[in-house]
Amino acid sequence: MKFSINWLKDYVDITLSSQELADVVSLHSLEVEGVEIKGDDTYIDVALLPNRFPDAANYVGFAREISAVTGGTFKAGSFFKEDKKAFAHSDFSLKVENEEDCARYSGLMMSDIEVKDSPVWLRGRLEAHGLRSINTIVDATNYVMLELGQPLHAFDYEKLEGGIVVRRALEGERMTTLDNREVELTSEDVVIADHKQILAIAGVKGGRAAEITKETTTILLEAANFDSDRVVRTTRRIGFTTDASQRFKYGIDPNMTEVALRRVADLIQKLGGGKIGSFVDAYPKKILPKVLAFSAKEYEKLVGEPLLLKEARAIFRRLQWGIKKATKDILWVEVPTWRRDVERFEDVVEEVVRLHGYDTLESKTLSRVSLHAKRDDHPQYVKNIKERMVGFGFDEIYSYSFIPHAWNEVCDENTLVQLENPVSAEYYYLRPTLIFPLFRALESNVKFFSDIKMFEVGNVFSREKNNEDIVERTKLAGMLTREKGGDHLFYECKGTLNELFHTLGVDQVEYRAHEEVWCGVLIQSRSADIYVSGVRVGCLGVVSPRWLERFDVVHDVVAFELDLNTLLPLTEAERRFVAFSKYPEVVRDISFVVGQEVRISEIEKIIGETSSGILVAIDLFDMFEGERLGEGKKSLSFHLTFQSDQKTLTSEEVAAEFLKIITALQEQCNIEIR
Amino acid sequence: MTLQEIEQLVFAEIIRVTTAKELEEVQHTYLGRKGHLTAILRGLSTLSLEEKRTIGEQANALRVRIETALKEQFGKLEGKGEEKFFDITFPGKKVVTGHLNPLTLILREIEDIFISFGFSVVEGPEVETEFNNFDALNIPANHPAREMWDTFWLKPENQKLLLRTHTSPVQIRYMMTHEPPFRIIVPGTTYRYEATDARHEMQFTQVEGLVVGKDVTLANFKAVIEAFFIRLFAQKVEIRLRPGYFPFVEPGVEVDATCPRCKKKGCELCKFSGWLELGGAGMVHPNVFDAVKYNPKEVQGFAFGIGAERFAMIKYGIPDIRLFRSGDLRFIRQF
């Protein structure tokens, strides 16, 4: 909220320059967002958060705050003096149907009123706050609202029929606001009415019914306290807010109504005369100031710096809080009702420490040594994985968790998690896989790079069918593309994943036939599901051209995704030493031609089963197909490594083993040795 | 040839040669099977005891000197002569490594600093309940404080699930399952229903911290955050606390630090004020302790929150927050 410094000076002495004021307010009170010079005045823009809005989002309240912070004399104390001369009470009928809707309703009558145009100084101040000048009466009510934060309303008393009732609207009841808006209300909305019609929407806006005109001579001034929640709901329902409703939203001190009425009556008399008449008040539960115990010892325990009780006393004086009782160690402070945010000891501590100054607080190192600090397992493991992926040449990206609405064409919408309030159709659902956002990254990066290897670790979200629960999982996904990548890209990626599994201490990795999960993103025959220790952890495959067309990508693309929540329990954090043989290895190569459809896993299985334990490694080092070999045939070459941990193998032993293997392959796979 | 003659000739010849091959020939001439010095050494057996000793000594000493000179000269001539031209300025073979996203780099650095302070790193889910994200943190429904966080709510509405607006809910989860004292930081992805621009994102990363114990004070917080900034920016920065408001802490503070770029002199980054607003913090509100069933009379603690992207932008000079989730390799490959 922007405050005029000239206007503030009506309520507090300010000797600092506007920048000095801004600095000292920021350091001890509220955040100042800016200082702006406008003509011969300067405006200080203060951020008012929900806790201080009720007391400080008005001139007198902020002036009081400035006085507490700078020590400048506060000049509006007279506003709050309880007038010994009580108002005359009347038999004017006032009924509040539900005290939960309206904690207090105060009304003050004034007669012999002259409704005029407001003087320049008043118009200027209102206009600076976006309020249009109407006439002296309405302007005075708006002026005092800005001064004290209490919304006020004035009715033409002669136009009132019977008394005032604060009630719920009838379902469908209508009224026209002062600015000619037609509003239809419900039984959830609170209204001010007389015995004939609605006069105002409580806490929001007055109606035309008892409007002040140039002919008005007697008025009823209203200052009331309406339930915040109800006012907010009404403004949402009718579709607009007002200066009054904004103030009710944050809550107002009910004791302010009487203060505001006295002030506005005084102001109206100064502007154009008038006689103060009777006063009506419905205030069933009077709010009294809270008394809280402040102990310097407890303060030191929380803040970590010592404080003398007399220092605290001086601060409470600056705040204009009374001391009800004092002992050697404790002050019982009386917190004024305008400070609705101060409810307990910790709130008092904040008042004391901020006015004492955070700058004098000396840092104190934490005393205990913590012997248990570490990364939790999951973040540690993700850290290791990322480092490995980068070592393998992959770049790490982050993408948004949202995917476009259009993806519901390819996914079962029942499994997608939807937002109540998406930002746009582009960011509509939560991503069920990292692959979808990776496509977006691919699309933009292929414009600049032809060789791309990207990965992401992030969370994905989905719903089980017929189940309300949302499932959130952490995935590692990657995408590779290269000009003329071809099948090599798949095997390169597979090799990378194998190496990754190896470094994670994972054994028993199997690649099985792919069961379609991502709506046909991967080509079934060129994809694999990855199993670790018999558990499915993810998949890897070549992306179908149909998908690449969507993203305008021409080269081959391979993608993979692993579920890290499944994989983590299967990993081994540490390695154990395995004794190696002190006897030499013998390597024999074998090359043969076999049918194209015979899988490498099949051949390796046969070799492994046939060998008698002295075969320690099988390494496929060459494969080719070609016309020379004939239709449907491929040539494979393996290094077979033999070694015993008991003795040096003889060439006869190796030869015998080798022959066994060849025989088995010939029998089972029909190989032809080359 | 006599020893003196050998001595006069051999060293000059060694220096004169320009190729390894020529040097080999010199070696062969003097120290080879039929070399001049070899002949003398062989002939020692025919000499008298006296002569054997003197000449033997001299000859061996000379042999050692010749071998040393040859070794040195060989070293200099290595690769010269008939060998191909070797261009040391030719580019080295490109080794391809990938790049961690600068967001990961800054998170790692932040985590490592706090681990060295005795903090554990803890994580939690991004989809959260209204209770953990708001109610337990002293932010009740229908309270105007709620509007300080623009929230993404999930369907169906009655489930009251949302995308967490801060990582504070993980602190609630942690306190529900652990006893104090402890020190934790919680890095993680958070969401705000907000228009994105160069400085604002709808999906970003926070690191929040929580220290709870019997006698943890605000003065302790000041020490921790001061030490953190000094380590992160690798220079002596000053910090400043001033009043702030967050419903889950009381007192609540905003934390500023002197601008590391201009060292408080004033620059574009700090809008010429010399200070940067870098986080929020405060003493944990007793209502929060109530929500997690700690006895507020027996424990106290501080909590703080900082934005990871902001720190990366300051440290690495990144101008636009949207770059972190852009997936743009022109950006990522720089780090």
CSV table of N, CA and C in Angstrom, one decimal, chain A residues 26-29 31 49-51 229 233 249-250 301-304 344 346-347 350 358 361-366 368 370 372-376 378-379 383 386-387 390 393-402 418-421 423 427 445 448-449 451-452 459 461 463 468 470 472, chain B residues 97-101 104 108 111-112 115 118-121 123 125-127 142 144-145 147 151-157 159 163 183 191 193 201-203 215 217-220 222-223 226 240-245 250-253 277 283 286-287 300 324-325 327-330 332-333:
chain,number,residue,atom,x,y,z
A,26,SER,N,12.0,-0.7,6.8
A,26,SER,CA,12.3,-2.1,6.3
A,26,SER,C,13.1,-2.9,7.3
A,27,LEU,N,14.0,-2.2,8.1
A,27,LEU,CA,14.8,-3.0,9.0
A,27,LEU,C,14.1,-3.4,10.3
A,28,HIS,N,13.0,-2.6,10.6
A,28,HIS,CA,12.4,-2.9,11.9
A,28,HIS,C,10.9,-3.2,11.9
A,29,SER,N,10.3,-3.0,10.7
A,29,SER,CA,8.9,-3.1,10.7
A,29,SER,C,8.3,-3.8,9.5
A,31,GLU,N,8.3,-4.4,5.0
A,31,GLU,CA,9.1,-4.2,3.9
A,31,GLU,C,8.7,-3.1,3.0
A,49,LEU,N,1.5,-7.6,4.6
A,49,LEU,CA,1.1,-9.0,4.6
A,49,LEU,C,0.0,-9.3,5.5
A,50,PRO,N,-0.7,-10.4,5.4
A,50,PRO,CA,-1.9,-10.7,6.1
A,50,PRO,C,-1.8,-10.4,7.6
A,51,ASN,N,-0.6,-10.6,8.2
A,51,ASN,CA,-0.6,-10.5,9.7
A,51,ASN,C,-0.7,-9.0,10.2
A,229,ASP,N,-14.7,-14.4,6.4
A,229,ASP,CA,-14.9,-15.5,5.5
A,229,ASP,C,-16.2,-15.3,4.7
A,233,ARG,N,-16.5,-14.9,0.6
A,233,ARG,CA,-17.3,-15.8,-0.2
A,233,ARG,C,-18.3,-15.0,-1.1
A,249,LYS,N,-11.6,-8.7,4.6
A,249,LYS,CA,-11.0,-10.0,4.3
A,249,LYS,C,-9.9,-10.3,5.3
A,250,TYR,N,-9.1,-9.3,5.7
A,250,TYR,CA,-8.0,-9.5,6.6
A,250,TYR,C,-8.4,-9.4,8.1
A,301,LYS,N,16.1,-17.4,25.9
A,301,LYS,CA,16.1,-18.8,25.5
A,301,LYS,C,15.8,-19.0,24.1
A,302,LEU,N,14.8,-18.2,23.6
A,302,LEU,CA,14.4,-18.4,22.2
A,302,LEU,C,15.3,-17.7,21.2
A,303,VAL,N,15.6,-16.4,21.6
A,303,VAL,CA,16.3,-15.6,20.6
A,303,VAL,C,17.9,-15.9,20.7
A,304,GLY,N,18.4,-16.1,21.9
A,304,GLY,CA,19.8,-16.4,22.0
A,304,GLY,C,20.6,-15.2,22.3
A,344,ARG,N,0.2,-14.6,21.4
A,344,ARG,CA,1.0,-15.4,22.3
A,344,ARG,C,2.4,-14.9,22.5
A,346,GLU,N,5.4,-15.8,21.7
A,346,GLU,CA,6.3,-15.7,20.5
A,346,GLU,C,6.0,-14.5,19.7
A,347,ASP,N,4.7,-14.0,19.6
A,347,ASP,CA,4.4,-12.8,18.9
A,347,ASP,C,5.0,-11.6,19.6
A,350,GLU,N,8.6,-11.3,18.9
A,350,GLU,CA,8.9,-10.7,17.6
A,350,GLU,C,8.9,-9.2,17.7
A,358,TYR,N,17.5,-6.5,14.9
A,358,TYR,CA,18.2,-7.8,14.5
A,358,TYR,C,19.7,-7.6,14.3
A,361,LEU,N,21.9,-8.7,17.1
A,361,LEU,CA,21.9,-10.1,17.4
A,361,LEU,C,23.3,-10.7,17.0
A,362,GLU,N,24.0,-11.3,17.9
A,362,GLU,CA,25.2,-11.9,17.6
A,362,GLU,C,25.1,-13.3,17.2
A,363,SER,N,25.7,-13.7,16.1
A,363,SER,CA,25.6,-15.1,15.7
A,363,SER,C,26.3,-16.0,16.8
A,364,LYS,N,25.6,-17.2,17.0
A,364,LYS,CA,26.2,-18.2,17.9
A,364,LYS,C,26.2,-19.5,17.2
A,365,THR,N,27.3,-20.1,17.1
A,365,THR,CA,27.4,-21.4,16.5
A,365,THR,C,26.6,-22.5,17.2
A,366,LEU,N,26.0,-23.4,16.5
A,366,LEU,CA,25.2,-24.5,17.1
A,366,LEU,C,26.2,-25.3,18.0
A,368,ARG,N,26.0,-28.5,19.6
A,368,ARG,CA,26.2,-29.9,19.5
A,368,ARG,C,26.8,-30.3,18.2
A,370,SER,N,26.9,-32.9,15.2
A,370,SER,CA,26.0,-33.9,14.7
A,370,SER,C,26.8,-35.0,14.0
A,372,HIS,N,25.5,-37.7,12.6
A,372,HIS,CA,24.7,-38.6,11.8
A,372,HIS,C,24.4,-38.0,10.4
A,373,ALA,N,25.0,-36.8,10.1
A,373,ALA,CA,24.6,-36.1,8.9
A,373,ALA,C,25.0,-36.9,7.7
A,374,LYS,N,24.1,-37.1,6.8
A,374,LYS,CA,24.4,-37.7,5.5
A,374,LYS,C,23.3,-37.4,4.5
A,375,ARG,N,23.5,-37.8,3.3
A,375,ARG,CA,22.4,-37.8,2.3
A,375,ARG,C,21.6,-39.1,2.6
A,376,ASP,N,20.3,-39.0,2.6
A,376,ASP,CA,19.5,-40.2,2.7
A,376,ASP,C,19.8,-41.1,1.5
A,378,HIS,N,18.1,-42.4,-0.9
A,378,HIS,CA,17.6,-42.1,-2.3
A,378,HIS,C,18.4,-41.0,-3.0
A,379,PRO,N,18.5,-39.8,-2.3
A,379,PRO,CA,19.3,-38.8,-2.9
A,379,PRO,C,20.7,-39.2,-3.2
A,383,LYS,N,22.4,-39.2,-6.9
A,383,LYS,CA,23.6,-38.4,-7.2
A,383,LYS,C,24.6,-39.3,-7.9
A,386,LYS,N,23.5,-39.9,-11.6
A,386,LYS,CA,23.8,-38.7,-12.5
A,386,LYS,C,25.2,-38.6,-12.8
A,387,GLU,N,26.1,-38.8,-11.9
A,387,GLU,CA,27.5,-38.7,-12.2
A,387,GLU,C,27.9,-39.7,-13.2
A,390,VAL,N,26.6,-38.7,-16.8
A,390,VAL,CA,27.4,-37.6,-17.4
A,390,VAL,C,28.8,-38.2,-17.9
A,393,GLY,N,28.7,-39.6,-21.2
A,393,GLY,CA,28.5,-38.6,-22.3
A,393,GLY,C,27.0,-38.1,-22.4
A,394,PHE,N,26.2,-38.3,-21.4
A,394,PHE,CA,24.8,-37.8,-21.5
A,394,PHE,C,24.7,-36.4,-20.8
A,395,ASP,N,23.9,-35.5,-21.4
A,395,ASP,CA,23.7,-34.2,-20.8
A,395,ASP,C,22.4,-34.2,-20.0
A,396,GLU,N,22.4,-33.6,-18.8
A,396,GLU,CA,21.3,-33.6,-17.9
A,396,GLU,C,20.3,-32.5,-18.2
A,397,ILE,N,19.0,-32.8,-18.5
A,397,ILE,CA,18.0,-31.8,-18.6
A,397,ILE,C,17.0,-31.9,-17.5
A,398,TYR,N,16.3,-30.8,-17.3
A,398,TYR,CA,15.1,-30.8,-16.5
A,398,TYR,C,13.9,-30.4,-17.3
A,399,SER,N,12.8,-31.0,-17.2
A,399,SER,CA,11.6,-30.6,-17.9
A,399,SER,C,10.5,-30.3,-17.0
A,400,TYR,N,9.4,-29.7,-17.5
A,400,TYR,CA,8.3,-29.4,-16.7
A,400,TYR,C,7.5,-30.7,-16.3
A,401,SER,N,6.8,-30.7,-15.2
A,401,SER,CA,6.0,-31.9,-14.9
A,401,SER,C,4.7,-32.0,-15.6
A,402,PHE,N,4.5,-31.0,-16.5
A,402,PHE,CA,3.1,-30.9,-17.1
A,402,PHE,C,3.2,-31.3,-18.6
A,418,GLN,N,-5.0,-35.1,-13.4
A,418,GLN,CA,-5.4,-33.8,-14.0
A,418,GLN,C,-5.4,-32.7,-12.9
A,419,LEU,N,-5.1,-31.5,-13.4
A,419,LEU,CA,-5.1,-30.3,-12.5
A,419,LEU,C,-6.5,-29.7,-12.5
A,420,GLU,N,-6.9,-29.2,-11.3
A,420,GLU,CA,-8.1,-28.4,-11.2
A,420,GLU,C,-7.9,-27.0,-11.9
A,421,ASN,N,-6.7,-26.5,-11.8
A,421,ASN,CA,-6.4,-25.2,-12.4
A,421,ASN,C,-5.1,-25.2,-13.2
A,423,VAL,N,-2.4,-24.1,-15.9
A,423,VAL,CA,-2.0,-22.8,-16.4
A,423,VAL,C,-2.5,-22.6,-17.9
A,427,TYR,N,0.0,-27.1,-20.5
A,427,TYR,CA,0.5,-27.7,-19.2
A,427,TYR,C,-0.7,-28.2,-18.5
A,445,ASN,N,16.3,-29.2,-29.5
A,445,ASN,CA,17.7,-29.4,-29.6
A,445,ASN,C,18.2,-29.9,-31.0
A,448,PHE,N,19.9,-27.6,-33.4
A,448,PHE,CA,21.2,-27.1,-33.2
A,448,PHE,C,22.3,-28.2,-33.1
A,449,PHE,N,21.9,-29.4,-32.8
A,449,PHE,CA,22.8,-30.4,-32.6
A,449,PHE,C,22.4,-31.7,-33.3
A,451,ASP,N,24.1,-34.7,-32.8
A,451,ASP,CA,24.5,-35.8,-31.9
A,451,ASP,C,24.0,-35.5,-30.5
A,452,ILE,N,23.0,-36.1,-30.1
A,452,ILE,CA,22.3,-35.8,-28.8
A,452,ILE,C,22.2,-37.0,-27.9
A,459,ASN,N,10.3,-37.0,-11.2
A,459,ASN,CA,9.1,-37.7,-10.7
A,459,ASN,C,8.0,-37.7,-11.8
A,461,PHE,N,3.8,-39.1,-12.5
A,461,PHE,CA,2.5,-39.2,-11.7
A,461,PHE,C,1.5,-40.0,-12.6
A,463,ARG,N,-2.5,-42.5,-12.2
A,463,ARG,CA,-3.5,-43.0,-11.3
A,463,ARG,C,-3.7,-44.5,-11.7
A,468,GLU,N,-8.5,-44.3,-6.7
A,468,GLU,CA,-8.3,-42.9,-6.6
A,468,GLU,C,-6.9,-42.4,-6.3
A,470,ILE,N,-3.1,-41.5,-6.2
A,470,ILE,CA,-2.1,-41.0,-7.2
A,470,ILE,C,-0.8,-41.7,-6.8
A,472,GLU,N,3.2,-41.7,-7.3
A,472,GLU,CA,4.3,-40.8,-7.7
A,472,GLU,C,5.6,-41.7,-7.7
B,97,THR,N,32.3,-36.0,-22.6
B,97,THR,CA,31.6,-36.2,-21.4
B,97,THR,C,30.3,-35.4,-21.4
B,98,GLY,N,29.4,-35.8,-20.7
B,98,GLY,CA,28.1,-35.1,-20.6
B,98,GLY,C,28.2,-34.0,-19.6
B,99,HIS,N,27.1,-33.2,-19.4
B,99,HIS,CA,27.1,-32.1,-18.5
B,99,HIS,C,26.0,-32.2,-17.5
B,100,LEU,N,26.3,-32.0,-16.3
B,100,LEU,CA,25.2,-31.9,-15.3
B,100,LEU,C,24.5,-30.5,-15.5
B,101,ASN,N,23.2,-30.5,-15.3
B,101,ASN,CA,22.5,-29.2,-15.4
B,101,ASN,C,23.0,-28.3,-14.3
B,104,THR,N,21.5,-28.8,-10.9
B,104,THR,CA,22.1,-29.9,-10.1
B,104,THR,C,23.4,-29.5,-9.5
B,108,ARG,N,24.0,-29.5,-5.5
B,108,ARG,CA,25.1,-30.3,-4.9
B,108,ARG,C,25.9,-29.5,-4.0
B,111,GLU,N,24.0,-28.6,-0.8
B,111,GLU,CA,23.9,-29.8,0.0
B,111,GLU,C,25.2,-30.1,0.7
B,112,ASP,N,26.3,-30.1,-0.1
B,112,ASP,CA,27.6,-30.4,0.5
B,112,ASP,C,27.9,-29.4,1.7
B,115,ILE,N,25.8,-30.4,4.6
B,115,ILE,CA,26.3,-31.7,5.2
B,115,ILE,C,27.5,-31.4,6.1
B,118,GLY,N,26.7,-30.6,9.4
B,118,GLY,CA,26.0,-31.6,10.2
B,118,GLY,C,24.6,-31.8,9.9
B,119,PHE,N,24.1,-31.3,8.7
B,119,PHE,CA,22.7,-31.5,8.3
B,119,PHE,C,22.6,-32.8,7.4
B,120,SER,N,21.5,-33.5,7.6
B,120,SER,CA,21.2,-34.6,6.7
B,120,SER,C,20.3,-34.1,5.5
B,121,VAL,N,20.4,-34.7,4.4
B,121,VAL,CA,19.6,-34.3,3.2
B,121,VAL,C,18.4,-35.3,3.1
B,123,GLU,N,14.3,-36.1,1.4
B,123,GLU,CA,13.4,-35.7,0.3
B,123,GLU,C,12.0,-36.2,0.6
B,125,PRO,N,7.6,-36.4,-1.4
B,125,PRO,CA,6.9,-36.4,-2.6
B,125,PRO,C,6.4,-35.0,-3.0
B,126,GLU,N,6.2,-34.8,-4.3
B,126,GLU,CA,5.8,-33.6,-4.9
B,126,GLU,C,4.3,-33.4,-4.8
B,127,VAL,N,3.5,-34.5,-4.9
B,127,VAL,CA,2.1,-34.5,-4.7
B,127,VAL,C,1.9,-34.5,-3.2
B,142,ASN,N,-9.3,-20.8,4.4
B,142,ASN,CA,-10.1,-19.6,4.6
B,142,ASN,C,-9.3,-18.5,5.3
B,144,PRO,N,-6.6,-15.5,5.1
B,144,PRO,CA,-6.0,-14.8,4.0
B,144,PRO,C,-4.5,-15.1,3.7
B,145,ALA,N,-3.8,-15.7,4.7
B,145,ALA,CA,-2.4,-16.1,4.5
B,145,ALA,C,-2.3,-17.1,3.4
B,147,GLU,N,-3.4,-17.0,0.5
B,147,GLU,CA,-3.2,-16.5,-0.8
B,147,GLU,C,-1.7,-16.1,-1.0
B,151,THR,N,-1.7,-21.9,-5.6
B,151,THR,CA,-1.5,-23.4,-5.6
B,151,THR,C,-2.1,-24.1,-6.8
B,152,PHE,N,-1.4,-25.1,-7.2
B,152,PHE,CA,-2.0,-26.1,-8.2
B,152,PHE,C,-2.7,-27.1,-7.4
B,153,TRP,N,-4.0,-27.2,-7.6
B,153,TRP,CA,-4.8,-28.3,-7.0
B,153,TRP,C,-5.0,-29.4,-8.0
B,154,LEU,N,-5.2,-30.6,-7.5
B,154,LEU,CA,-5.4,-31.8,-8.4
B,154,LEU,C,-6.8,-32.2,-8.3
B,155,LYS,N,-7.3,-32.8,-9.4
B,155,LYS,CA,-8.6,-33.3,-9.5
B,155,LYS,C,-8.6,-34.7,-8.8
B,156,PRO,N,-9.6,-35.2,-8.2
B,156,PRO,CA,-10.9,-34.5,-7.9
B,156,PRO,C,-10.7,-33.6,-6.7
B,157,GLU,N,-11.4,-32.5,-6.6
B,157,GLU,CA,-11.2,-31.5,-5.6
B,157,GLU,C,-11.3,-32.0,-4.2
B,159,GLN,N,-10.4,-34.6,-2.9
B,159,GLN,CA,-9.2,-35.3,-2.3
B,159,GLN,C,-8.3,-34.4,-1.6
B,163,LEU,N,0.0,-29.8,-5.7
B,163,LEU,CA,1.4,-29.9,-6.0
B,163,LEU,C,2.1,-29.0,-4.9
B,183,ARG,N,19.1,-32.0,12.5
B,183,ARG,CA,19.3,-30.9,11.5
B,183,ARG,C,19.1,-31.5,10.1
B,191,TYR,N,6.0,-25.9,-6.7
B,191,TYR,CA,5.1,-25.4,-7.8
B,191,TYR,C,4.4,-24.2,-7.3
B,193,TYR,N,1.3,-21.5,-8.9
B,193,TYR,CA,0.4,-21.2,-10.0
B,193,TYR,C,0.7,-19.7,-10.3
B,201,GLU,N,9.0,-18.6,-12.1
B,201,GLU,CA,8.7,-19.9,-12.7
B,201,GLU,C,7.5,-20.5,-12.0
B,202,MET,N,6.8,-21.4,-12.7
B,202,MET,CA,5.7,-22.1,-12.0
B,202,MET,C,6.2,-23.4,-11.4
B,203,GLN,N,7.4,-23.8,-11.8
B,203,GLN,CA,8.0,-25.0,-11.3
B,203,GLN,C,9.5,-24.7,-11.0
B,215,ASP,N,17.6,-26.3,22.8
B,215,ASP,CA,18.1,-24.9,23.0
B,215,ASP,C,18.6,-24.2,21.7
B,217,THR,N,18.5,-21.5,19.0
B,217,THR,CA,18.0,-20.2,19.0
B,217,THR,C,18.1,-19.5,17.7
B,218,LEU,N,17.6,-18.3,17.6
B,218,LEU,CA,17.7,-17.4,16.4
B,218,LEU,C,19.1,-17.0,16.2
B,219,ALA,N,19.9,-16.8,17.3
B,219,ALA,CA,21.3,-16.5,17.1
B,219,ALA,C,22.0,-17.6,16.4
B,220,ASN,N,21.6,-18.9,16.7
B,220,ASN,CA,22.2,-20.0,16.0
B,220,ASN,C,21.9,-20.0,14.5
B,222,LYS,N,21.4,-17.3,12.7
B,222,LYS,CA,22.2,-16.3,12.1
B,222,LYS,C,23.6,-16.9,11.8
B,223,ALA,N,24.2,-17.6,12.7
B,223,ALA,CA,25.5,-18.2,12.5
B,223,ALA,C,25.5,-19.2,11.3
B,226,GLU,N,24.9,-17.3,7.9
B,226,GLU,CA,26.1,-16.5,7.6
B,226,GLU,C,27.2,-17.4,7.0
B,240,ARG,N,22.0,-9.8,6.9
B,240,ARG,CA,21.1,-8.9,7.6
B,240,ARG,C,19.8,-9.5,7.7
B,241,LEU,N,19.2,-9.5,8.9
B,241,LEU,CA,17.9,-10.0,9.2
B,241,LEU,C,17.0,-8.8,9.4
B,242,ARG,N,15.7,-9.0,8.8
B,242,ARG,CA,14.7,-7.9,9.1
B,242,ARG,C,13.4,-8.6,9.2
B,243,PRO,N,12.4,-7.9,9.7
B,243,PRO,CA,11.1,-8.5,10.0
B,243,PRO,C,10.5,-9.1,8.7
B,244,GLY,N,9.9,-10.3,8.8
B,244,GLY,CA,9.2,-10.9,7.7
B,244,GLY,C,8.0,-11.7,8.3
B,245,TYR,N,7.2,-12.2,7.4
B,245,TYR,CA,6.0,-12.9,7.9
B,245,TYR,C,5.8,-14.2,7.2
B,250,GLU,N,7.7,-17.8,14.0
B,250,GLU,CA,7.4,-16.6,14.8
B,250,GLU,C,8.5,-16.5,15.9
B,251,PRO,N,9.4,-15.5,15.9
B,251,PRO,CA,9.5,-14.4,14.9
B,251,PRO,C,9.9,-14.9,13.5
B,252,GLY,N,9.5,-14.1,12.5
B,252,GLY,CA,9.8,-14.5,11.2
B,252,GLY,C,10.7,-13.4,10.6
B,253,VAL,N,11.7,-13.8,9.8
B,253,VAL,CA,12.6,-12.8,9.2
B,253,VAL,C,12.8,-13.0,7.7
B,277,GLU,N,18.0,-10.0,-1.5
B,277,GLU,CA,17.1,-10.7,-0.7
B,277,GLU,C,17.2,-12.1,-1.0
B,283,MET,N,11.7,-18.7,13.8
B,283,MET,CA,11.6,-19.8,14.8
B,283,MET,C,10.3,-20.5,14.6
B,286,PRO,N,4.9,-22.5,17.5
B,286,PRO,CA,4.4,-23.6,18.4
B,286,PRO,C,3.2,-24.4,17.8
B,287,ASN,N,2.4,-23.8,17.0
B,287,ASN,CA,1.3,-24.5,16.4
B,287,ASN,C,1.8,-25.6,15.4
B,300,GLN,N,12.5,-26.3,20.6
B,300,GLN,CA,12.4,-25.1,19.8
B,300,GLN,C,13.3,-25.2,18.7
B,324,PHE,N,16.5,-23.1,-16.9
B,324,PHE,CA,16.8,-24.4,-16.2
B,324,PHE,C,16.0,-25.5,-16.7
B,325,ARG,N,14.7,-25.3,-17.0
B,325,ARG,CA,13.8,-26.3,-17.5
B,325,ARG,C,13.6,-26.3,-19.0
B,327,GLY,N,15.6,-27.4,-21.3
B,327,GLY,CA,16.2,-28.6,-22.0
B,327,GLY,C,17.1,-28.2,-23.1
B,328,ASP,N,17.5,-26.9,-23.1
B,328,ASP,CA,18.3,-26.4,-24.2
B,328,ASP,C,19.8,-26.7,-24.0
B,329,LEU,N,20.3,-27.6,-24.9
B,329,LEU,CA,21.7,-28.0,-24.7
B,329,LEU,C,22.7,-26.9,-24.9
B,330,ARG,N,22.3,-25.9,-25.6
B,330,ARG,CA,23.3,-24.8,-25.8
B,330,ARG,C,23.6,-24.1,-24.4
B,332,ILE,N,23.0,-26.0,-21.3
B,332,ILE,CA,23.5,-27.0,-20.4
B,332,ILE,C,24.9,-27.4,-20.7
B,333,ARG,N,25.3,-27.4,-22.0
B,333,ARG,CA,26.7,-27.8,-22.3
B,333,ARG,C,27.7,-26.8,-21.9
